mmCIF file of C-alpha atoms in Angstrom:
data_model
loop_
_atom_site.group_PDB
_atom_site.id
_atom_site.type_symbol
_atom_site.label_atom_id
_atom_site.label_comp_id
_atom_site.label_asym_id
_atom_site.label_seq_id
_atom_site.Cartn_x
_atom_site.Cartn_y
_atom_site.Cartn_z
ATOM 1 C CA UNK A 7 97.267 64.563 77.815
ATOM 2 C CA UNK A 8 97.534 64.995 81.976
ATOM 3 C CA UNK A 9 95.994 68.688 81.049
ATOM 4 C CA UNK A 10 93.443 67.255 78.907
ATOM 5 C CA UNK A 11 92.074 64.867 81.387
ATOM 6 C CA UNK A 12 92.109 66.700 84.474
ATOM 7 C CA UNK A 13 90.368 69.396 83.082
ATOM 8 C CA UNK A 14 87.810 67.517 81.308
ATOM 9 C CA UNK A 15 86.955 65.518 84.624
ATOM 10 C CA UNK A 16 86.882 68.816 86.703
ATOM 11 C CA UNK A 17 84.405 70.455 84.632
ATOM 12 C CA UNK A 18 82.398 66.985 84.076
ATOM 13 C CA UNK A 19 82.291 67.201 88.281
ATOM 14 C CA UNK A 20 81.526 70.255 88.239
ATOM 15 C CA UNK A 21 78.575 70.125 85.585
ATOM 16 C CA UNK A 22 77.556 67.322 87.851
ATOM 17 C CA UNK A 23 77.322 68.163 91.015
ATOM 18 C CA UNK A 24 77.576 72.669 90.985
ATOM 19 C CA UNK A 25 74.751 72.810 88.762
ATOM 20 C CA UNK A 26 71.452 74.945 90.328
ATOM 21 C CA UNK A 27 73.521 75.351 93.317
ATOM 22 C CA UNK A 28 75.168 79.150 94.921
ATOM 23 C CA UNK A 29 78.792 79.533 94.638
ATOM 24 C CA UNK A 30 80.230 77.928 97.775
ATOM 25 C CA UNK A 31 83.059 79.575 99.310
ATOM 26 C CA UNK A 32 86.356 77.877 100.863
ATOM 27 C CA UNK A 33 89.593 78.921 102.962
ATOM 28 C CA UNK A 34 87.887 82.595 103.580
ATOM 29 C CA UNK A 35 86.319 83.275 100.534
ATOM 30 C CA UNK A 36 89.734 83.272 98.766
ATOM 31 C CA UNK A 37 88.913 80.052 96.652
ATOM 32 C CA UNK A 38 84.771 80.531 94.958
ATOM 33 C CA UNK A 39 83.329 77.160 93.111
ATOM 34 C CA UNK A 40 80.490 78.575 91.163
ATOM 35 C CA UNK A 41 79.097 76.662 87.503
ATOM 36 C CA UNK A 42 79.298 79.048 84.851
ATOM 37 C CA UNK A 43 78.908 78.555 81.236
ATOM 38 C CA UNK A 44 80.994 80.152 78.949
ATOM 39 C CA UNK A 45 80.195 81.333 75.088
ATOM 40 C CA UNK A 46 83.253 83.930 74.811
ATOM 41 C CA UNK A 47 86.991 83.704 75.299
ATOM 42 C CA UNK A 48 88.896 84.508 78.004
ATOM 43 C CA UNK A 49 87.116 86.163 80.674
ATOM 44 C CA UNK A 50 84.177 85.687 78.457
ATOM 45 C CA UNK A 51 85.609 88.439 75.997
ATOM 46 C CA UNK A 52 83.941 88.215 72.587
ATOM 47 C CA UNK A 53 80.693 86.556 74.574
ATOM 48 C CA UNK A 54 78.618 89.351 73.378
ATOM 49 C CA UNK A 55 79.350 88.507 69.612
ATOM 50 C CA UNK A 56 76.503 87.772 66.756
ATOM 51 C CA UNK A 57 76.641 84.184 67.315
ATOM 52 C CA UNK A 58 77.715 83.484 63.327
ATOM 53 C CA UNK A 59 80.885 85.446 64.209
ATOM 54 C CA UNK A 60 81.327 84.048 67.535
ATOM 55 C CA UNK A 61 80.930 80.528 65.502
ATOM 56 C CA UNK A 62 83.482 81.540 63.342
ATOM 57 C CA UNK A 63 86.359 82.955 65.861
ATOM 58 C CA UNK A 64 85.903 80.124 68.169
ATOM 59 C CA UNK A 65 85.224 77.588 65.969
ATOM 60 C CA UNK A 66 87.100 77.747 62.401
ATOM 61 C CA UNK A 67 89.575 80.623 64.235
ATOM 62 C CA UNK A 68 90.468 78.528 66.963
ATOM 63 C CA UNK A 69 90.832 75.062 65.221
ATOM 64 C CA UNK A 70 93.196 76.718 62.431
ATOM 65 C CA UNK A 71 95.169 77.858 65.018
ATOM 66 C CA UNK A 72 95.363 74.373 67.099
ATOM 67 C CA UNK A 73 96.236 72.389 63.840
ATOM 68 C CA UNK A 74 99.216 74.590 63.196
ATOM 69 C CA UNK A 75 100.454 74.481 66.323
ATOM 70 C CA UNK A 76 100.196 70.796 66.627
ATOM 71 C CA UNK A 77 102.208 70.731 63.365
ATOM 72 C CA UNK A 78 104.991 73.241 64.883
ATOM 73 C CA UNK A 79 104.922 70.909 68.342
ATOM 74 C CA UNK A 80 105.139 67.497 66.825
ATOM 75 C CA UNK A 81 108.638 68.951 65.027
ATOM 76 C CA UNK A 82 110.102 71.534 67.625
ATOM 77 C CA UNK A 83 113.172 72.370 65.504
ATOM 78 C CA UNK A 84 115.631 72.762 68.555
ATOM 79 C CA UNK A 85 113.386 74.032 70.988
ATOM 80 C CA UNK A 86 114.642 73.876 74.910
ATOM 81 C CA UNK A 87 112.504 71.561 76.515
ATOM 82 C CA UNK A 88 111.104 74.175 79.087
ATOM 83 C CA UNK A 89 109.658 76.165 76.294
ATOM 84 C CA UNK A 90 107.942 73.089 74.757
ATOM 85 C CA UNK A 91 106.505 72.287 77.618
ATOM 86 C CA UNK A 92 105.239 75.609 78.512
ATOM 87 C CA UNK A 93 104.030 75.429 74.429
ATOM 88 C CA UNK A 94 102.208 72.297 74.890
ATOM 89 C CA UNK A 95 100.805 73.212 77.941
ATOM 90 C CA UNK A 96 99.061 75.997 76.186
ATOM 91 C CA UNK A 97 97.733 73.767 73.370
ATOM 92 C CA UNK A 98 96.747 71.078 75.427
ATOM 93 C CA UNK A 99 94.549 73.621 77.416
ATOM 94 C CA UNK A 100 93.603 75.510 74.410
ATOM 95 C CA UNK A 101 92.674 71.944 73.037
ATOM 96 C CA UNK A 102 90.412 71.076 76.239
ATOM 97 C CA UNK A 103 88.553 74.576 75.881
ATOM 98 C CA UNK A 104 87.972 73.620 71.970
ATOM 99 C CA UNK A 105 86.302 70.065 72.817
ATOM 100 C CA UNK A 106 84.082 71.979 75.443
ATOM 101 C CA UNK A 107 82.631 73.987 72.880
ATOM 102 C CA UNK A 108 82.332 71.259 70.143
ATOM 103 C CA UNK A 109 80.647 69.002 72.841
ATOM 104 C CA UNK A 110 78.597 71.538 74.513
ATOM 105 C CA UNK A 111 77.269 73.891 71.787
ATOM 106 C CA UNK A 112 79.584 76.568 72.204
ATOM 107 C CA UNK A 113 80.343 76.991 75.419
ATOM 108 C CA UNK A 114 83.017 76.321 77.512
ATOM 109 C CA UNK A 115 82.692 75.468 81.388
ATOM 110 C CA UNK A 116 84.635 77.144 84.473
ATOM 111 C CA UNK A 117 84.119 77.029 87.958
ATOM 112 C CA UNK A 118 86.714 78.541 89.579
ATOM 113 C CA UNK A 119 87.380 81.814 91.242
ATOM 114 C CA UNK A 120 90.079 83.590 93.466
ATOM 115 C CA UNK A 121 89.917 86.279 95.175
ATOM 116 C CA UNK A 122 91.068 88.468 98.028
ATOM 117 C CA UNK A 123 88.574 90.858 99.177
ATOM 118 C CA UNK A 124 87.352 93.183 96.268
ATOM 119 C CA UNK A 125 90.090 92.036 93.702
ATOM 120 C CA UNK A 126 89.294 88.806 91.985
ATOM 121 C CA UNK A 127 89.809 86.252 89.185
ATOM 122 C CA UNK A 128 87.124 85.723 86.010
ATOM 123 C CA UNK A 129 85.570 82.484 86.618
ATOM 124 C CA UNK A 130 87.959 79.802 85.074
ATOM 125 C CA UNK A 131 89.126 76.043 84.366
ATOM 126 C CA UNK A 132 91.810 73.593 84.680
ATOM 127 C CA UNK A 133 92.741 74.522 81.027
ATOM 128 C CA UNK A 134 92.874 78.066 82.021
ATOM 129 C CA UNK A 135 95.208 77.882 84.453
ATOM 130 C CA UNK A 136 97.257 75.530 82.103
ATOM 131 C CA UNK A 137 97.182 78.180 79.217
ATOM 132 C CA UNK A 138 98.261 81.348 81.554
ATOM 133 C CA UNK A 139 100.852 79.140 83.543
ATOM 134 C CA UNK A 140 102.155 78.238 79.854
ATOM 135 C CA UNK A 141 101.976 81.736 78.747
ATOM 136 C CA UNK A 142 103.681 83.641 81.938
ATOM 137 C CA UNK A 143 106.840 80.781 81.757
ATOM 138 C CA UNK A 144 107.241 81.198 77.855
ATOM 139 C CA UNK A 145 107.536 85.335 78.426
ATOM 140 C CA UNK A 146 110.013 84.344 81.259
ATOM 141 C CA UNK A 147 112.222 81.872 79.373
ATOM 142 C CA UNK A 148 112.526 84.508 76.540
ATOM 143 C CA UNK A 149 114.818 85.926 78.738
ATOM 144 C CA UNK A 150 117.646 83.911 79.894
ATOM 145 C CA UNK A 151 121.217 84.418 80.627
ATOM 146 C CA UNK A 152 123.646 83.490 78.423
ATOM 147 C CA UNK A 153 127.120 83.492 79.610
ATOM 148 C CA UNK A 154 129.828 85.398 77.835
ATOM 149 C CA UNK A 155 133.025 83.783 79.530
ATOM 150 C CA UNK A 156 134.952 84.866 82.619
ATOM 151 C CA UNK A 157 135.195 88.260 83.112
ATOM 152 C CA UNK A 158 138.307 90.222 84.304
ATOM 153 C CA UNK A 159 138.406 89.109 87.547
ATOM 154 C CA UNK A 160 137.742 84.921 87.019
ATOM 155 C CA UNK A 161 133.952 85.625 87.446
ATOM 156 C CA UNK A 162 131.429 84.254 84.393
ATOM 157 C CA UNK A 163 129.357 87.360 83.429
ATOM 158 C CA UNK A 164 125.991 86.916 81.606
ATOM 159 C CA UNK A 165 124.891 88.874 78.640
ATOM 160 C CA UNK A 166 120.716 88.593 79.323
ATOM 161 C CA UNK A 167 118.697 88.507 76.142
ATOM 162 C CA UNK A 168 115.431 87.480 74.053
ATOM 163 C CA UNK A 169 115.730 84.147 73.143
ATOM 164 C CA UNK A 170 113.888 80.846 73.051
ATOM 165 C CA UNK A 171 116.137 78.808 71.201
#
């Protein structure tokens, strides 16, 4: 719920007080603030949709998606704990993104940019950062170590594979 609330009050100060204004720039450009308002997913892909179908994706799509996995959360079945928290970091920012666009017709709001000279970041959220960060530690806890025993010489040797049981 941490997710949840920080993001919603970072993009309720940001509606508040960004709104009308330029981006503002901090530690040498690296970090933008700038209010954007966001109809599409992820780096505002599917923005450009006929808004029935962009209803439907992000609306009926999305809400299918966070009901099952609230169902596959709430009994993990033997999950480690690292990978349920990486999973319920994902909901819980894919949750905060859904309320943004039941609340504010649609759209979801971001703020944030990084860049470093010409490369840069989409504009994004709290919730975005929570969904990637989830996302990029789930790939990497699919592959762990698991240890086969001492080898010849007294020292454990790992057999590295898929897994996220």
């Amino acid at each position: 719920m941490s997710t949840i609330g920080c993001d919603q009050a970072t993009k309720h100060l940001a509606r508040s007080h960004l709104a009308g204004l330029p981006p503002r720039s901090f530690l040498g450009g690296f970090v933008r603030i700038a209010l954007a308002e966001n109809e599409g997913g992820f780096l505002s892909l599917g923005s450009s949709l006929p808004p029935a179908l962009r209803a439907t994706v992000f609306f009926l799509d999305v809400a299918a998606v966070l009901a099952l996995a609230a169902v596959y959360l709430v009994r993990p079945a033997g999950l480690r704990f690292s990978v349920l928290l990486c999973a319920w970091g994902i909901w819980a920012g894919g949750l905060s993104n859904f309320l943004d666009r039941i609340l504010f017709e649609g759209r979801v709001t971001d703020f944030m940019i990084v860049g470093l000279g010409p490369l840069h970041t989409g504009v994004f959220n709290v919730a975005d950062v929570a969904i990637v960060a989830g996302g990029v530690f789930l790939a990497l806890s699919a592959w762990r170590v698991h240890p086969t025993g001492p080898g010849p010489d007294g020292v454990h040797e790992g057999n590295s594979e898929r897994s996220i049981e």
